[in-house]
Coordinates of C-alpha atoms in Angstrom, one line a residue:
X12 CA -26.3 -81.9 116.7
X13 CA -25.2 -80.0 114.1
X14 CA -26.6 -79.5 110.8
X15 CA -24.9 -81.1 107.4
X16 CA -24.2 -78.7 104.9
X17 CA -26.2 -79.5 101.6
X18 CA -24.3 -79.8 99.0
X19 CA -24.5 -76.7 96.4
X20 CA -26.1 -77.0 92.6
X21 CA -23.4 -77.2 90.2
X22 CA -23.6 -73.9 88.5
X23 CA -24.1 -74.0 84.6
X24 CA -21.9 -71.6 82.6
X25 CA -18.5 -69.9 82.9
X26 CA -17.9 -66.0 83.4
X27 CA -14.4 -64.9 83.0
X28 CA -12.4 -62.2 83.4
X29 CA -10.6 -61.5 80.0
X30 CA -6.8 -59.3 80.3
X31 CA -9.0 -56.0 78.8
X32 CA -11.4 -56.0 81.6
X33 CA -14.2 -57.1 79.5
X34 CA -16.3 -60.2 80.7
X35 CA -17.1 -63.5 78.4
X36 CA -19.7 -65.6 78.8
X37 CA -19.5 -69.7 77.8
X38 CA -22.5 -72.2 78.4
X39 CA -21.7 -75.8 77.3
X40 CA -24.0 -76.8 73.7
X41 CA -22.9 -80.7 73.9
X42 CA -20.8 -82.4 71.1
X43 CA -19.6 -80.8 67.6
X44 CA -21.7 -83.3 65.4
X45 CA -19.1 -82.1 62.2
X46 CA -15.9 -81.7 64.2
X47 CA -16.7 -84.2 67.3
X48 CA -15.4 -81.2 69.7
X49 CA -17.1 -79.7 72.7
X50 CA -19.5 -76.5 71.1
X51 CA -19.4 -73.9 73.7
X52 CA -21.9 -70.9 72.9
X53 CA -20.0 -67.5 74.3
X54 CA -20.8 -63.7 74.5
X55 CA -18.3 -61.3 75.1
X56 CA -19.8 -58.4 77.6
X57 CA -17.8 -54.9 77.7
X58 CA -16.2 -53.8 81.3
X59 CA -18.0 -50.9 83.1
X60 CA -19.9 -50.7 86.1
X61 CA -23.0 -52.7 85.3
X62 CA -20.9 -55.7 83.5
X63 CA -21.4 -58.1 86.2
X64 CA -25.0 -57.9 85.9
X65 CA -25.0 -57.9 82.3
X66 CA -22.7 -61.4 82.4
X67 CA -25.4 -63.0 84.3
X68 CA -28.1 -61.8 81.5
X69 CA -26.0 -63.4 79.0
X70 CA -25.7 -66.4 80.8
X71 CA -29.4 -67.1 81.2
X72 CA -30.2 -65.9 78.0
X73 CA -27.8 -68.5 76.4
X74 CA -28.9 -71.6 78.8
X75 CA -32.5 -70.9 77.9
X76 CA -30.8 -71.2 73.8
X77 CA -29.8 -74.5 74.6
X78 CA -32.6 -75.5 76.9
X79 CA -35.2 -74.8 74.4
X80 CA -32.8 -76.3 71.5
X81 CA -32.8 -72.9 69.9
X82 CA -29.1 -73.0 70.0
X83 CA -26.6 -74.1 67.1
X84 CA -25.0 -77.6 67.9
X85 CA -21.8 -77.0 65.6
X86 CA -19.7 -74.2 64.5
X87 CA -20.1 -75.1 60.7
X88 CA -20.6 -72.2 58.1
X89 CA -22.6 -72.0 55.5
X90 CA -20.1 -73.1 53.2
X91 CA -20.1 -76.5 55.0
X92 CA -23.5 -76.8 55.2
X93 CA -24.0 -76.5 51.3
X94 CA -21.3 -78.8 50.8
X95 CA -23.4 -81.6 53.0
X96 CA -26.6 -80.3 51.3
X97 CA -25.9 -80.9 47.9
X98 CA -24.1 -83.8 48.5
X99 CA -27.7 -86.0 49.5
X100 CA -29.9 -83.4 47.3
X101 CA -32.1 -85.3 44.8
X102 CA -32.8 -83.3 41.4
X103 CA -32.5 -83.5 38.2
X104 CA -28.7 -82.6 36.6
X105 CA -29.4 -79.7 34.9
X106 CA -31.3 -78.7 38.3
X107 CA -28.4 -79.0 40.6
X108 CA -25.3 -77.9 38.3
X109 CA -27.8 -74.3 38.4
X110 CA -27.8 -74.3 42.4
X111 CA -24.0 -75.1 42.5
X112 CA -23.7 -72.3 40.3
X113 CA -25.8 -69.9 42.0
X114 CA -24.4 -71.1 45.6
X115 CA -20.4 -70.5 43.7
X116 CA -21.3 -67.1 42.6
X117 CA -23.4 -65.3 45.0
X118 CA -23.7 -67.5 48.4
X119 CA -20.6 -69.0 48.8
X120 CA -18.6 -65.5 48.7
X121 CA -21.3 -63.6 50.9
X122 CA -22.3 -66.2 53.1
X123 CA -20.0 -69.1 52.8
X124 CA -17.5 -68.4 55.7
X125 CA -20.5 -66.9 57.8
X126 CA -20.9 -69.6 60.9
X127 CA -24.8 -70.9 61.3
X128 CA -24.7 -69.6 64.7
X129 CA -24.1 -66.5 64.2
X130 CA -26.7 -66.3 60.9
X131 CA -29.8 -63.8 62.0
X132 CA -32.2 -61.3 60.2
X133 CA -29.7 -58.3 59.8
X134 CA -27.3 -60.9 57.7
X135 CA -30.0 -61.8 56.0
X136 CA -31.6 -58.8 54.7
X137 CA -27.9 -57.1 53.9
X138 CA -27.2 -60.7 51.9
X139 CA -30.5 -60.1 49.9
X140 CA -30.0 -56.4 49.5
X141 CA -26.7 -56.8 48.3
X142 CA -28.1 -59.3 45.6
X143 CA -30.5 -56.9 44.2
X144 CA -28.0 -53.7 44.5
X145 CA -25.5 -55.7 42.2
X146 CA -25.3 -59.2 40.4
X147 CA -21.0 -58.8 40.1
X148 CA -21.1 -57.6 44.2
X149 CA -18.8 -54.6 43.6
X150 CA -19.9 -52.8 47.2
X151 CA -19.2 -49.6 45.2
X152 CA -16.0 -50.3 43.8
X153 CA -15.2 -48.7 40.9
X154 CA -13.4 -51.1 38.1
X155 CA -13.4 -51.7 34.4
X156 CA -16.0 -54.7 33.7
X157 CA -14.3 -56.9 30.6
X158 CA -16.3 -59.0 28.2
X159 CA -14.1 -62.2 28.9
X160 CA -11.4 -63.2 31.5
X161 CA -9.3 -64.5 29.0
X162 CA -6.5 -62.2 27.3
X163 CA -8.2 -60.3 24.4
X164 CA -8.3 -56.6 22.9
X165 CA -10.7 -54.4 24.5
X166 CA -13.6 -53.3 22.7
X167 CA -17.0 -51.4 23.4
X168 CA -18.1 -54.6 24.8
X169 CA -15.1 -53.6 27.6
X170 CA -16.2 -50.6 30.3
X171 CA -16.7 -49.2 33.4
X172 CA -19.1 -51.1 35.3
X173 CA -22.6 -50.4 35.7
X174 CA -24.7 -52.3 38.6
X175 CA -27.2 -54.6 37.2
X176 CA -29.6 -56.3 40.2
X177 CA -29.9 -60.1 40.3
X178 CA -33.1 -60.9 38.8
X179 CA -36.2 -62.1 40.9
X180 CA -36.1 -65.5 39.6
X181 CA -32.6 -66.1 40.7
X182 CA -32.9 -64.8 44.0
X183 CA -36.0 -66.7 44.8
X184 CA -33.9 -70.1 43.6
X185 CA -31.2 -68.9 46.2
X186 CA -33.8 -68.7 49.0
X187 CA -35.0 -71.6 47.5
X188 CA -31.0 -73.6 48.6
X189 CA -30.9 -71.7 51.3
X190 CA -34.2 -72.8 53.5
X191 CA -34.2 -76.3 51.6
X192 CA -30.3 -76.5 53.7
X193 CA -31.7 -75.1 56.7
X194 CA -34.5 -77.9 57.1
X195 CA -32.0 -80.0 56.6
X196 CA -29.5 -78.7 59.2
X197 CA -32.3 -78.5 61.5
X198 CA -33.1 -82.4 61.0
X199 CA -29.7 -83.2 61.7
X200 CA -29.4 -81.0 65.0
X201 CA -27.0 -78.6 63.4
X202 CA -29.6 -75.7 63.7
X203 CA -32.3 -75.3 66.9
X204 CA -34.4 -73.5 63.9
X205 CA -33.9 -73.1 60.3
X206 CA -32.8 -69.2 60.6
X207 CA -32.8 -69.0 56.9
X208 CA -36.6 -68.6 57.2
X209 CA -36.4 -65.0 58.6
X210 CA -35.5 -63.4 55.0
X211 CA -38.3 -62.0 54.0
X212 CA -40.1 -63.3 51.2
X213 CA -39.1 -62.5 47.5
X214 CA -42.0 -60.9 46.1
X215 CA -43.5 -63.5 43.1
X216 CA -43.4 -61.4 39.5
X217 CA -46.6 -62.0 37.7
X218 CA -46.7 -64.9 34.7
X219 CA -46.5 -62.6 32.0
X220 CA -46.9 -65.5 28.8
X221 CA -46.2 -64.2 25.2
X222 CA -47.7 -66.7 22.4
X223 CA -47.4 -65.5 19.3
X224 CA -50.8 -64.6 17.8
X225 CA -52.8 -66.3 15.1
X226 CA -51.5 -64.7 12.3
X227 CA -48.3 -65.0 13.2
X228 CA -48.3 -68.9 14.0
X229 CA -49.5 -69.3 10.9
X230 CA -46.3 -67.4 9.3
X231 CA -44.2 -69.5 11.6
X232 CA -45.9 -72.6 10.3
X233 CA -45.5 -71.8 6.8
X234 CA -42.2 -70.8 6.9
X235 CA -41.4 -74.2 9.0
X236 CA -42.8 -76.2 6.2
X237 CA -39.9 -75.3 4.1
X238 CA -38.5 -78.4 5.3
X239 CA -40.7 -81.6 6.2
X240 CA -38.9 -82.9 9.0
X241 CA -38.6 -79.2 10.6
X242 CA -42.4 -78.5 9.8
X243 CA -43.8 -81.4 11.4
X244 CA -42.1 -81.0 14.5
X245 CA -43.0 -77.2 14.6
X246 CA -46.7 -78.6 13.9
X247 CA -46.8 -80.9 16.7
X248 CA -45.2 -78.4 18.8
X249 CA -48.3 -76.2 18.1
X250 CA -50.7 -79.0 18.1
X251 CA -49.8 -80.6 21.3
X252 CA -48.2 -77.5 23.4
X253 CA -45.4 -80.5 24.4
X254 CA -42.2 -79.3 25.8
X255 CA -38.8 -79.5 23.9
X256 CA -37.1 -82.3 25.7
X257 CA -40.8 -84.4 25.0
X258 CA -40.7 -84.0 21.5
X259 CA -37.0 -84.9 20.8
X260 CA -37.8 -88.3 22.7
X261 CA -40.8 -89.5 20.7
X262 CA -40.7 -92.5 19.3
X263 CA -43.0 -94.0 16.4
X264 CA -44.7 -96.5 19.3
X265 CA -45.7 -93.4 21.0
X266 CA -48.3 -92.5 18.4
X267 CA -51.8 -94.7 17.7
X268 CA -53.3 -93.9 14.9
X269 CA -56.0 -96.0 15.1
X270 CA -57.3 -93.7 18.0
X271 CA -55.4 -90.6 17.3
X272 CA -53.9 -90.3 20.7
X273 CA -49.7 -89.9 21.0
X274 CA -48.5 -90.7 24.4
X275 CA -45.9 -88.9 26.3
X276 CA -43.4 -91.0 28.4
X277 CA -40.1 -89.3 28.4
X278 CA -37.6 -86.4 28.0
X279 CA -34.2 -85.6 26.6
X280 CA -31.9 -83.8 29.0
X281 CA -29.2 -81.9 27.5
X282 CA -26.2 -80.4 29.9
X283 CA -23.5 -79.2 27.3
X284 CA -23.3 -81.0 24.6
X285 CA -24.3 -84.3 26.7
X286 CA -27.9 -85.9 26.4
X287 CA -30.0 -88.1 28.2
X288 CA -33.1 -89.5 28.2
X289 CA -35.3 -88.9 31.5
X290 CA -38.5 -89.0 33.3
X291 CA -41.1 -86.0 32.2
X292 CA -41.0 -82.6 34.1
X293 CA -43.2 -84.1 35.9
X294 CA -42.7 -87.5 36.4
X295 CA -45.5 -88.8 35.4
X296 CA -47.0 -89.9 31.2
X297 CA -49.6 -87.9 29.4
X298 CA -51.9 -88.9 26.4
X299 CA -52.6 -86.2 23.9
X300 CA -55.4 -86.9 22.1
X301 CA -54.4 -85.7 17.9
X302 CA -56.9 -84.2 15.5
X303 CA -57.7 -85.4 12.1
X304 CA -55.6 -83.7 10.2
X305 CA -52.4 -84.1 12.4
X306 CA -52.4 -88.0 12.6
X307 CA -53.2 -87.7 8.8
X308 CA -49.7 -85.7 8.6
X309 CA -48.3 -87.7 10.8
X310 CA -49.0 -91.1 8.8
X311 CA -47.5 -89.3 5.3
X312 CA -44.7 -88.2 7.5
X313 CA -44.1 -91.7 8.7
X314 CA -44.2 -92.7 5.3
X315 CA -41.7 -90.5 3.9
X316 CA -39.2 -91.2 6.7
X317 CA -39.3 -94.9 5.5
X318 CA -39.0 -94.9 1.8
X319 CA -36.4 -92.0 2.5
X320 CA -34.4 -94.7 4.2
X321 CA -35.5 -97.8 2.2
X322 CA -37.0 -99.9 4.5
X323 CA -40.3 -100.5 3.6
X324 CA -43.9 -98.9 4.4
X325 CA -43.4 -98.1 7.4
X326 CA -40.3 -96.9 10.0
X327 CA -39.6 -99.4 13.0
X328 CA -41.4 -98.3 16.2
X329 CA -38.3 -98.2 18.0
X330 CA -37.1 -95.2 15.8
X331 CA -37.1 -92.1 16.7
X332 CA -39.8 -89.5 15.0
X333 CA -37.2 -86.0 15.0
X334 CA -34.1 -87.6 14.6
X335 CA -30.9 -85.9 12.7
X336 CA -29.9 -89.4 11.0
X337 CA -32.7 -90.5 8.6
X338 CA -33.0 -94.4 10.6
X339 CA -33.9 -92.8 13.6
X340 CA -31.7 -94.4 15.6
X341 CA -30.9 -91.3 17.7
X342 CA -32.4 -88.0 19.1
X343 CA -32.4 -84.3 18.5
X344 CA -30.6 -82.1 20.9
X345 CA -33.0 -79.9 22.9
X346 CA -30.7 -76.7 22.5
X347 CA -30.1 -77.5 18.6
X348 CA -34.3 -77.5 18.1
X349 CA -34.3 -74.1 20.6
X350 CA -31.6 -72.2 18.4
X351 CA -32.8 -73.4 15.2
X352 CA -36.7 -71.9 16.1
X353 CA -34.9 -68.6 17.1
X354 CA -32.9 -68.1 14.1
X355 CA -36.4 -68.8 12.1
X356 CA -38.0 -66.5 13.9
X357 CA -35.5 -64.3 13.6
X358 CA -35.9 -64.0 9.9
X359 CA -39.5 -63.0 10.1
X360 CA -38.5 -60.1 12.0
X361 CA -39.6 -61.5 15.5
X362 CA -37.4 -62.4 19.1
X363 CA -38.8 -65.5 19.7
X364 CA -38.4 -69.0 21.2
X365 CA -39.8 -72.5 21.0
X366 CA -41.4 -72.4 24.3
X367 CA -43.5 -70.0 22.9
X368 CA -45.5 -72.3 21.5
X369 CA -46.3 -74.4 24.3
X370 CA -47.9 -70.8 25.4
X371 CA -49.7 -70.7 21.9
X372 CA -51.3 -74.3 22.4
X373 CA -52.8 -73.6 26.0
X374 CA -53.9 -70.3 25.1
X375 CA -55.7 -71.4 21.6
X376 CA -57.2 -73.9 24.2
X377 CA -58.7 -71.8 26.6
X378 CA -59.9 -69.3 24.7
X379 CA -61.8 -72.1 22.6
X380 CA -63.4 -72.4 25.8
X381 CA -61.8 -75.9 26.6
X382 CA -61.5 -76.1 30.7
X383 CA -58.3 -75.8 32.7
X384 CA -57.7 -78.9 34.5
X385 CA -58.2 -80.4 30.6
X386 CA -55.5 -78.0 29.2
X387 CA -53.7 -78.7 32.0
X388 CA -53.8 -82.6 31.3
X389 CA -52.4 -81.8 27.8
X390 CA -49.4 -79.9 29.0
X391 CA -48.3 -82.4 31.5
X392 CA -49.0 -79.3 34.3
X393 CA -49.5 -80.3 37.9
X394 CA -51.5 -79.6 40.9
X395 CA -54.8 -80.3 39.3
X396 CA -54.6 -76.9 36.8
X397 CA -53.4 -75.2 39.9
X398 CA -50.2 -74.0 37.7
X399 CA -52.3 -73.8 34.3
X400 CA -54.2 -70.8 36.1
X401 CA -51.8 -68.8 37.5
X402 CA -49.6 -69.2 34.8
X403 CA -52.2 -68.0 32.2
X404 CA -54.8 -66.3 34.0
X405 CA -55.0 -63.6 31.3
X406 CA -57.1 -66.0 29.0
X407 CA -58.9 -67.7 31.6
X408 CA -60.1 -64.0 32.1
X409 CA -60.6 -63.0 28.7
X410 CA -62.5 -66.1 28.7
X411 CA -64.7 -64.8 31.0
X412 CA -65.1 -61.6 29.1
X413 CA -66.7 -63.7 26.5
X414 CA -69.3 -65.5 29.1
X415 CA -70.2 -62.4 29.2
X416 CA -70.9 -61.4 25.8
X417 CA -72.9 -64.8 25.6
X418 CA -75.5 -63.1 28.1
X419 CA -75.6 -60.0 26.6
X420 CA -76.4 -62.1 23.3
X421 CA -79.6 -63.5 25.5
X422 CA -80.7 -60.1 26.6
X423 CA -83.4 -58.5 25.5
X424 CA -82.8 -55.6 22.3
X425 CA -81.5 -52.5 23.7
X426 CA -84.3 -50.0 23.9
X427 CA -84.6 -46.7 22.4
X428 CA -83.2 -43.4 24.2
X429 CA -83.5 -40.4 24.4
X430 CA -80.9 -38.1 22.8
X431 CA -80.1 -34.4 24.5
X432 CA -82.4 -32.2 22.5
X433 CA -85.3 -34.6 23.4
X434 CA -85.4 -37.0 20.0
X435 CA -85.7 -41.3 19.9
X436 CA -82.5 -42.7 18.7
X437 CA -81.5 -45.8 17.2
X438 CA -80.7 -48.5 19.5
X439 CA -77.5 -49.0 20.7
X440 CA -75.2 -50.9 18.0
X441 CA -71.7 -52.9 18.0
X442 CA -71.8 -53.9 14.1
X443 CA -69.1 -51.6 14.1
X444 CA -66.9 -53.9 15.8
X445 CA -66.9 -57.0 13.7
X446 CA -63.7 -55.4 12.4
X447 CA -61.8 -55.7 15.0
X448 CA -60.3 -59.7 15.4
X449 CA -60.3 -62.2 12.5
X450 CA -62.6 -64.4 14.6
X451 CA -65.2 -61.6 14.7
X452 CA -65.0 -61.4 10.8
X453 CA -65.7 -64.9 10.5
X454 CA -68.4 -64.8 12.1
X455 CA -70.2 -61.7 10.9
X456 CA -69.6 -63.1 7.4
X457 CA -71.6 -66.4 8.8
X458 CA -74.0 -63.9 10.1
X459 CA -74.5 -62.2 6.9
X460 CA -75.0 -65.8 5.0
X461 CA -78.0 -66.6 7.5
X462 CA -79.7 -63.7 7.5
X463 CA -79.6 -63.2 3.7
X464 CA -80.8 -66.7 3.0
X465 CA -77.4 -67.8 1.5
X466 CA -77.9 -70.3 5.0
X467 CA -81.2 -71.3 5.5
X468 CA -82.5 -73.0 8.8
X469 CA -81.5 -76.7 9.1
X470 CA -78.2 -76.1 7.0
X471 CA -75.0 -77.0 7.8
X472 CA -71.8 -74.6 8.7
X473 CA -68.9 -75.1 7.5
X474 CA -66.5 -77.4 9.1
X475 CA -64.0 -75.8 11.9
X476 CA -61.3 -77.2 9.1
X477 CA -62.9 -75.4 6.6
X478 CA -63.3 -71.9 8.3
X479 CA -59.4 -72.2 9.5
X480 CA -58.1 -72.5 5.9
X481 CA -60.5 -70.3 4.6
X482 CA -59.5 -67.5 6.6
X483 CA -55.8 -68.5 7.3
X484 CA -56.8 -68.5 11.3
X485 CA -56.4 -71.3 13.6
X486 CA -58.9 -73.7 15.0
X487 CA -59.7 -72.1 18.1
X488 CA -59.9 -68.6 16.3
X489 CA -63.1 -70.7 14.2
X490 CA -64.2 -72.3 17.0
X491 CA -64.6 -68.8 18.5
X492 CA -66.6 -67.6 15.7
X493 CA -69.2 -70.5 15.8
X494 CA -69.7 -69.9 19.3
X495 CA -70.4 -66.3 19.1
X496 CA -72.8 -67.4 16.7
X497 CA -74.3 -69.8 18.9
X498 CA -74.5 -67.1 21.8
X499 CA -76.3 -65.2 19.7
X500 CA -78.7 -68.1 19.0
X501 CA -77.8 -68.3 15.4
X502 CA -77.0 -71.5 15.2
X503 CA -77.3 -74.7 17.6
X504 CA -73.9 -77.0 18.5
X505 CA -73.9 -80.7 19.5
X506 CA -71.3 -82.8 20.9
X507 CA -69.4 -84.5 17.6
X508 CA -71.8 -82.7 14.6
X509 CA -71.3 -79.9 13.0
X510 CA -73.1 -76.4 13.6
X511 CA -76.4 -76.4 12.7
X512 CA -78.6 -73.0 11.4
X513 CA -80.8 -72.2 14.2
X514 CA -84.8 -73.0 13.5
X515 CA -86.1 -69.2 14.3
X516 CA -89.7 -70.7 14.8
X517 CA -88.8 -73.2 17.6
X518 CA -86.7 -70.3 19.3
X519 CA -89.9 -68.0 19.5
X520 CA -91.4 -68.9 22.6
X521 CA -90.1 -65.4 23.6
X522 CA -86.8 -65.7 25.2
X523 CA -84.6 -62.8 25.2
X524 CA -82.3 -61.7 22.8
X525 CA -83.8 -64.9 20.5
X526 CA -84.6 -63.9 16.9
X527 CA -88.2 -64.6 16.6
X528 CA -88.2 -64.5 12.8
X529 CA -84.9 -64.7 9.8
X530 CA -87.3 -63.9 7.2
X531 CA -88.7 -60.5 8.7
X532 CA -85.3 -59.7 9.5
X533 CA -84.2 -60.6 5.7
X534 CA -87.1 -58.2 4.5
X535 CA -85.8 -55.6 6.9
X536 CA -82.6 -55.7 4.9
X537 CA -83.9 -56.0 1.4

């Protein structure tokens, strides 16, 4: 009987024969989800002697792609995929009108035409190398580089161009639209993988804040005072560390001044010359809790606003606090506050800008000792403090520093040592250095007041207030001073009192670096 043939496996793929000699390869990827076609995946292999062999490489090579789902399902380019991607993005305005302009001036004409299938590490890195060789993408072309587009008469602003890189931060916001697409074209099947993950990662530039100091906030206050309106928003912006947008959106109902706490709800938004009020940064309200004296200012300010317009003690909580027309009906512009803080600044002689102060605030904050994930609550911040720390590590540090100067404070007196030709010295001494920072002064003129008897044990310092517009510092600079002094165990603190001279006798149970005993030490001096 003879035997039926079995029937042979249908074999997946095409080789042909192209007129050069050279051999393509085409395996099947299913249906086109943008163009509703058949997606073929091909590879063109030269002729020679070896080609057939090589065919059959390809062949496997791309039915494993689409076996393993590692293959592109569409022959969309990047273009198209950016297109779909910021159509169902979800950001804020001003977010999104920056990624459509980054994607229109450097990905789009790099990238845009570039099909996802045939996006791979070697695109990527040229794309990215290309970014920081030049922001205008000359290639090397040599041209003249115009200050406008529009017709005007050359001046020294007009030139041959010079390559300028694209700055970190912008190239890590195009990485950013770039694998945020890819995830996305991935979810839809467009993309096996997201191939945008193989650029390598843009190296993160280290937080590099730059508050003004003491001394000068206290110019930049002064000078802000001028004008009421202008010097109590400049004042709250110190106070509270809140962000533009926050401040131009207060309202009167925002502040309680029976518990000296404002609340932060909202945000202006400004694109243009179009505002909008939004949701926080960070979608989500804050309470600030206010000191004394700014709720005092704040309830004068109040005050003024409403006899300026004539309608009684007090302004309508509906009103607006900064508000260009005197009812409050409306809001500052954002960008009108920023330029107006610049061109004040730039009449003291410094290039500054409001955000600067936000900076000031947090830093006052931590180096008054006051914890992170609080300071973090007061700036609306994130991730528990997470961003608070990395963004101002520098003070956290110098904080540090100082717990570190509080045990040297505790520490036994230095002893006496030896000099080279054999003699006792004096112990080691840092009077010398009281000099050096306005909070140091402070305190070694408190220092001097103990220990001559001017401040007696039991005595009460001087208020924080009182230091600050004594010396013309800020609070945290005072609060500094106190608690060197209490390191030094000077003087005792408790929660909600004032600081309190130290009782010498109680102390001199013997614990290092203690003084045992004022009065011997004001006998020494006399």
């Amino acid at each position: 009987m003879a035997k039926t043939a079995r029937p042979r496996k249908r074999r997946r793929g095409k080789i042909e024969t192209l007129p050069s000699g050279s051999l393509r390869v085409r395996v099947y990827a299913g249906k086109d989800p943008v163009t509703g076609k058949d997606h073929w995946l091909s590879e063109v292999v030269k002729k020679g002697p070896d080609a057939a062999n090589e065919a059959e490489k390809a062949r496997t090579r791309l039915l494993n792609q689409v076996d393993e789902r590692r293959a592109p399902r569409t022959r969309a380019t990047v273009g198209q995929l950016l297109d779909r991607h910021f159509e169902l993005l979800k950001v804020e305005d001003n977010t999104l009108t920056g990624y459509d302009s980054l994607a229109r001036i450097h990905i789009r004409p790099l990238l845009g035409d570039q099909p996802l299938g045939r996006i791979d590490g070697e695109i990527l890195d040229s794309f990215y190398k290309e970014l920081r060789t030049c922001r205008a993408h000359c290639r090397g072309r040599k041209y003249v580089q115009h200050r406008t587009d529009r017709p005007h008469e050359c001046d020294d602003r007009c030139g041959p161009h010079k390559c300028e890189p694209l700055g970190d931060g912008s190239i890590r916001k195009i990485k950013a639209i770039l694998t945020g697409a890819g995830k996305r074209a991935r979810r839809w099947g467009w993309m096996g993988t997201n191939l945008f993950e193989l650029a390598e990662p843009v190296p993160v530039a280290r937080p590099n804040p730059q508050p003004p100091t003491a001394d000068q906030a206290a110019v930049i206050a002064n000078e802000a005072w001028q004008e009421l309106d202008w010097g109590m928003l400049v004042w709250l912006a110190m106070m509270t560390g809140a962000r533009r947008g926050e401040l131009c959106a207060l309202k009167w109902d925002r502040v309680d001044f029976s518990a000296g706490v404002l609340t932060i709800r909202s945000s202006i938004g400004q694109r243009g010359s179009r505002t909008w009020e939004k949701d926080t940064k960070t979608h989500q309200q804050r309470r600030i809790a206010l000191d004394e004296q700014t709720v005092t200012l704040l309830r004068a300010y109040r005050r003024h606003c409403a006899e300026r317009v004539g309608i009684g003690p007090e302004m309508p909580v509906e009103a607006r606090i900064f508000s260009p027309v005197p009812d409050g009906s409306t809001w500052l512009k954002p960008d009108t506050v920023s330029q107006r803080y610049a061109r004040m600044c730039a009449r003291l002689g410094w290039d500054m800008n409001i955000h600067q102060l936000r900076h000031y605030s947090a830093t006052e904050l931590i180096a008054a000792g006051v914890d992170v994930r609080t300071v973090a609550g007061r700036l609306g911040h994130g991730g528990g403090g997470a961003t608070t720390l990395r963004v101002y590590s520098a003070w956290v540090s110098e904080a540090d520093q100082r717990a570190a100067g509080s045990l040297t404070g505790r520490m036994p007196e230095l002893p006496t040592v030896l000099d080279d030709s054999g003699k006792l010295t004096e112990p080691v001494s840092t009077a010398g250095d009281e000099d050096e920072s306005p909070y140091r002064r402070i305190a070694a003129d408190l220092r001097g007041a103990i220990v001559s008897g001017i401040l007696r044990s039991g005595d009460q310092l001087p208020t924080v207030a009182d230091l600050a517009a004594r010396y013309a510092v800020s609070f945290g600079t005072a609060q500094r001073a106190i608690a060197q002094l209490r390191a030094a165990g000077l003087v005792t603190v408790s929660r909600g009192r004032r600081a309190v001279v130290a009782d010498p006798v109680a102390k001199a149970a013997g614990e290092p670096g203690e003084i045992v005993n004022l009065d011997a030490k004001r006998r020494e001096i006399k």
